[in-house]
């Protein structure tokens, strides 16, 4: 229970609960978290946690969310703050191997500065729904390698809010997406910089 903590001066909380293998619940404080830039590996490898409630947080200053919940194998629900996060640059492996997540609502995230989505949903084998933001383009993305690898219950993916213009690596992006029936890709632009298409739809 961290209810009496004040995160208002914090800039880095990376690996704060990394590999807390017996941790089941965290109660976060209510207050200003606008200065926190680095959430990387925040609760990674804490395999007994089933629910994370971040509704009291703001991601206003957040830049790095890479590996944030990586290998949260029992994680079933994440509640994100309902306030736009404009500065995020890295989401690589954020939900990788969170094999019990069923749905994700990322509609309050801003993707306009994100560069790295590699392995973001890798191994989320029970994920059936992802809600992406729809009112702006993810124009700076470079790496989507293995982004949806092993998401074998996703039947539809809408990437119309992305731009593929600057993407370099798109290899195994949809590998082992065995239930995928509908894929909406960005239109009205040329993906001219991709260097690696290997295993993209394997």
PDB file of C-alpha atoms in Angstrom, residues 70-196:
ATOM      1  CA  UNK A  70       6.447  -7.690 -19.715  1.00  0.00           C
ATOM      2  CA  UNK A  71       5.875 -11.322 -18.657  1.00  0.00           C
ATOM      3  CA  UNK A  72       2.930 -10.466 -16.420  1.00  0.00           C
ATOM      4  CA  UNK A  73       1.635 -13.939 -17.084  1.00  0.00           C
ATOM      5  CA  UNK A  74      -1.401 -13.683 -14.749  1.00  0.00           C
ATOM      6  CA  UNK A  75      -2.287 -10.088 -15.606  1.00  0.00           C
ATOM      7  CA  UNK A  76      -5.944  -9.893 -16.680  1.00  0.00           C
ATOM      8  CA  UNK A  77      -6.853  -6.212 -16.377  1.00  0.00           C
ATOM      9  CA  UNK A  78      -5.052  -2.873 -16.690  1.00  0.00           C
ATOM     10  CA  UNK A  79      -6.880   0.388 -15.998  1.00  0.00           C
ATOM     11  CA  UNK A  80      -5.123   3.330 -17.625  1.00  0.00           C
ATOM     12  CA  UNK A  81      -5.598   7.037 -16.849  1.00  0.00           C
ATOM     13  CA  UNK A  82      -8.215   8.775 -19.005  1.00  0.00           C
ATOM     14  CA  UNK A  83      -6.005  11.663 -20.008  1.00  0.00           C
ATOM     15  CA  UNK A  84      -4.023  12.023 -23.219  1.00  0.00           C
ATOM     16  CA  UNK A  85      -0.342  11.116 -23.022  1.00  0.00           C
ATOM     17  CA  UNK A  86       1.396  13.210 -25.674  1.00  0.00           C
ATOM     18  CA  UNK A  87       5.097  12.395 -25.200  1.00  0.00           C
ATOM     19  CA  UNK A  88       5.418   8.597 -25.295  1.00  0.00           C
ATOM     20  CA  UNK A  89       8.276   7.417 -27.531  1.00  0.00           C
ATOM     21  CA  UNK A  90       8.763   3.734 -26.629  1.00  0.00           C
ATOM     22  CA  UNK A  91       6.191   0.947 -26.200  1.00  0.00           C
ATOM     23  CA  UNK A  92       8.441  -1.979 -27.106  1.00  0.00           C
ATOM     24  CA  UNK A  93       7.559  -5.216 -25.262  1.00  0.00           C
ATOM     25  CA  UNK A  94       5.107  -3.289 -23.086  1.00  0.00           C
ATOM     26  CA  UNK A  95       2.636  -6.206 -22.923  1.00  0.00           C
ATOM     27  CA  UNK A  96       4.886  -8.973 -24.189  1.00  0.00           C
ATOM     28  CA  UNK A  97       3.924 -12.412 -22.825  1.00  0.00           C
ATOM     29  CA  UNK A  98       0.921 -11.047 -20.914  1.00  0.00           C
ATOM     30  CA  UNK A  99      -0.851 -14.196 -21.968  1.00  0.00           C
ATOM     31  CA  UNK A 100      -4.029 -13.704 -19.921  1.00  0.00           C
ATOM     32  CA  UNK A 101      -4.923 -10.214 -21.114  1.00  0.00           C
ATOM     33  CA  UNK A 102      -8.186 -10.330 -23.062  1.00  0.00           C
ATOM     34  CA  UNK A 103      -8.688  -6.677 -24.041  1.00  0.00           C
ATOM     35  CA  UNK A 104      -6.760  -3.414 -24.006  1.00  0.00           C
ATOM     36  CA  UNK A 105      -8.048   0.143 -24.297  1.00  0.00           C
ATOM     37  CA  UNK A 106      -5.211   2.384 -25.488  1.00  0.00           C
ATOM     38  CA  UNK A 107      -7.510   5.094 -26.829  1.00  0.00           C
ATOM     39  CA  UNK A 108      -6.183   7.720 -24.402  1.00  0.00           C
ATOM     40  CA  UNK A 109      -2.599   7.173 -25.534  1.00  0.00           C
ATOM     41  CA  UNK A 110      -1.077   9.527 -28.065  1.00  0.00           C
ATOM     42  CA  UNK A 111       0.939   7.647 -30.687  1.00  0.00           C
ATOM     43  CA  UNK A 112       2.229  10.685 -32.556  1.00  0.00           C
ATOM     44  CA  UNK A 113       5.773  10.545 -31.067  1.00  0.00           C
ATOM     45  CA  UNK A 114       6.150   6.767 -30.664  1.00  0.00           C
ATOM     46  CA  UNK A 115       9.144   5.297 -32.485  1.00  0.00           C
ATOM     47  CA  UNK A 116       9.279   1.727 -31.221  1.00  0.00           C
ATOM     48  CA  UNK A 117       6.435  -0.820 -31.045  1.00  0.00           C
ATOM     49  CA  UNK A 118       8.649  -3.910 -31.372  1.00  0.00           C
ATOM     50  CA  UNK A 119       7.206  -6.976 -29.574  1.00  0.00           C
ATOM     51  CA  UNK A 120       4.529  -4.727 -27.986  1.00  0.00           C
ATOM     52  CA  UNK A 121       1.843  -7.477 -27.871  1.00  0.00           C
ATOM     53  CA  UNK A 122       4.109 -10.451 -28.498  1.00  0.00           C
ATOM     54  CA  UNK A 123       2.733 -13.685 -27.050  1.00  0.00           C
ATOM     55  CA  UNK A 124      -0.592 -12.178 -25.895  1.00  0.00           C
ATOM     56  CA  UNK A 125      -2.291 -15.376 -26.919  1.00  0.00           C
ATOM     57  CA  UNK A 126      -5.688 -14.630 -25.311  1.00  0.00           C
ATOM     58  CA  UNK A 127      -5.968 -11.035 -26.484  1.00  0.00           C
ATOM     59  CA  UNK A 128      -9.139 -10.603 -28.541  1.00  0.00           C
ATOM     60  CA  UNK A 129      -9.508  -6.800 -28.680  1.00  0.00           C
ATOM     61  CA  UNK A 130      -7.247  -3.744 -28.808  1.00  0.00           C
ATOM     62  CA  UNK A 131      -8.655  -0.221 -29.030  1.00  0.00           C
ATOM     63  CA  UNK A 132      -6.145   2.162 -30.576  1.00  0.00           C
ATOM     64  CA  UNK A 133      -6.446   5.970 -30.714  1.00  0.00           C
ATOM     65  CA  UNK A 134      -8.221   7.067 -33.891  1.00  0.00           C
ATOM     66  CA  UNK A 135      -7.847  10.836 -34.115  1.00  0.00           C
ATOM     67  CA  UNK A 136      -4.143  11.138 -34.952  1.00  0.00           C
ATOM     68  CA  UNK A 137      -1.466   9.340 -36.934  1.00  0.00           C
ATOM     69  CA  UNK A 138       1.447   7.432 -35.409  1.00  0.00           C
ATOM     70  CA  UNK A 139       3.759   9.191 -37.857  1.00  0.00           C
ATOM     71  CA  UNK A 140       7.182   8.566 -36.345  1.00  0.00           C
ATOM     72  CA  UNK A 141       7.095   4.774 -35.922  1.00  0.00           C
ATOM     73  CA  UNK A 142      10.299   3.027 -37.040  1.00  0.00           C
ATOM     74  CA  UNK A 143      10.083  -0.499 -35.622  1.00  0.00           C
ATOM     75  CA  UNK A 144       7.044  -2.812 -35.438  1.00  0.00           C
ATOM     76  CA  UNK A 145       9.002  -6.064 -35.431  1.00  0.00           C
ATOM     77  CA  UNK A 146       7.042  -8.962 -33.825  1.00  0.00           C
ATOM     78  CA  UNK A 147       4.382  -6.449 -32.729  1.00  0.00           C
ATOM     79  CA  UNK A 148       1.470  -8.952 -32.807  1.00  0.00           C
ATOM     80  CA  UNK A 149       3.465 -12.174 -32.927  1.00  0.00           C
ATOM     81  CA  UNK A 150       1.520 -15.062 -31.380  1.00  0.00           C
ATOM     82  CA  UNK A 151      -1.716 -13.089 -30.917  1.00  0.00           C
ATOM     83  CA  UNK A 152      -3.645 -16.090 -32.162  1.00  0.00           C
ATOM     84  CA  UNK A 153      -7.088 -14.974 -30.950  1.00  0.00           C
ATOM     85  CA  UNK A 154      -7.105 -11.554 -32.592  1.00  0.00           C
ATOM     86  CA  UNK A 155      -9.584 -11.694 -35.480  1.00  0.00           C
ATOM     87  CA  UNK A 156      -9.350  -8.033 -36.502  1.00  0.00           C
ATOM     88  CA  UNK A 157      -6.624  -5.379 -36.316  1.00  0.00           C
ATOM     89  CA  UNK A 158      -7.252  -1.763 -37.354  1.00  0.00           C
ATOM     90  CA  UNK A 159      -4.006   0.100 -38.059  1.00  0.00           C
ATOM     91  CA  UNK A 160      -5.605   2.903 -40.049  1.00  0.00           C
ATOM     92  CA  UNK A 161      -4.407   5.374 -37.415  1.00  0.00           C
ATOM     93  CA  UNK A 162      -0.785   4.441 -38.068  1.00  0.00           C
ATOM     94  CA  UNK A 163       1.624   5.749 -40.667  1.00  0.00           C
ATOM     95  CA  UNK A 164       4.026   3.240 -42.214  1.00  0.00           C
ATOM     96  CA  UNK A 165       6.057   5.888 -44.053  1.00  0.00           C
ATOM     97  CA  UNK A 166       9.031   5.782 -41.675  1.00  0.00           C
ATOM     98  CA  UNK A 167       8.896   2.117 -40.656  1.00  0.00           C
ATOM     99  CA  UNK A 168      12.135   0.217 -41.290  1.00  0.00           C
ATOM    100  CA  UNK A 169      11.498  -3.222 -39.772  1.00  0.00           C
ATOM    101  CA  UNK A 170       8.139  -4.991 -40.174  1.00  0.00           C
ATOM    102  CA  UNK A 171       9.417  -8.566 -39.855  1.00  0.00           C
ATOM    103  CA  UNK A 172       7.192 -11.198 -38.097  1.00  0.00           C
ATOM    104  CA  UNK A 173       4.683  -8.418 -37.320  1.00  0.00           C
ATOM    105  CA  UNK A 174       1.672 -10.773 -37.693  1.00  0.00           C
ATOM    106  CA  UNK A 175       3.437 -14.105 -37.279  1.00  0.00           C
ATOM    107  CA  UNK A 176       1.222 -16.842 -35.792  1.00  0.00           C
ATOM    108  CA  UNK A 177      -1.888 -14.644 -35.899  1.00  0.00           C
ATOM    109  CA  UNK A 178      -3.824 -17.743 -36.889  1.00  0.00           C
ATOM    110  CA  UNK A 179      -7.340 -16.300 -36.328  1.00  0.00           C
ATOM    111  CA  UNK A 180      -6.733 -12.983 -38.089  1.00  0.00           C
ATOM    112  CA  UNK A 181      -9.471 -12.417 -40.674  1.00  0.00           C
ATOM    113  CA  UNK A 182      -9.496  -8.632 -41.060  1.00  0.00           C
ATOM    114  CA  UNK A 183      -6.481  -6.332 -41.246  1.00  0.00           C
ATOM    115  CA  UNK A 184      -6.903  -2.624 -41.991  1.00  0.00           C
ATOM    116  CA  UNK A 185      -3.632  -0.991 -43.052  1.00  0.00           C
ATOM    117  CA  UNK A 186      -2.935   2.723 -43.566  1.00  0.00           C
ATOM    118  CA  UNK A 187      -4.064   4.106 -46.923  1.00  0.00           C
ATOM    119  CA  UNK A 188      -3.092   7.015 -49.167  1.00  0.00           C
ATOM    120  CA  UNK A 189       0.638   6.807 -48.478  1.00  0.00           C
ATOM    121  CA  UNK A 190       3.605   4.742 -49.577  1.00  0.00           C
ATOM    122  CA  UNK A 191       5.585   2.654 -47.058  1.00  0.00           C
ATOM    123  CA  UNK A 192       8.884   3.473 -48.750  1.00  0.00           C
ATOM    124  CA  UNK A 193      11.517   2.816 -46.076  1.00  0.00           C
ATOM    125  CA  UNK A 194      10.873  -0.801 -45.032  1.00  0.00           C
ATOM    126  CA  UNK A 195      14.053  -2.884 -45.160  1.00  0.00           C
ATOM    127  CA  UNK A 196      12.854  -6.128 -43.585  1.00  0.00           C
TER     128      UNK A 196
END
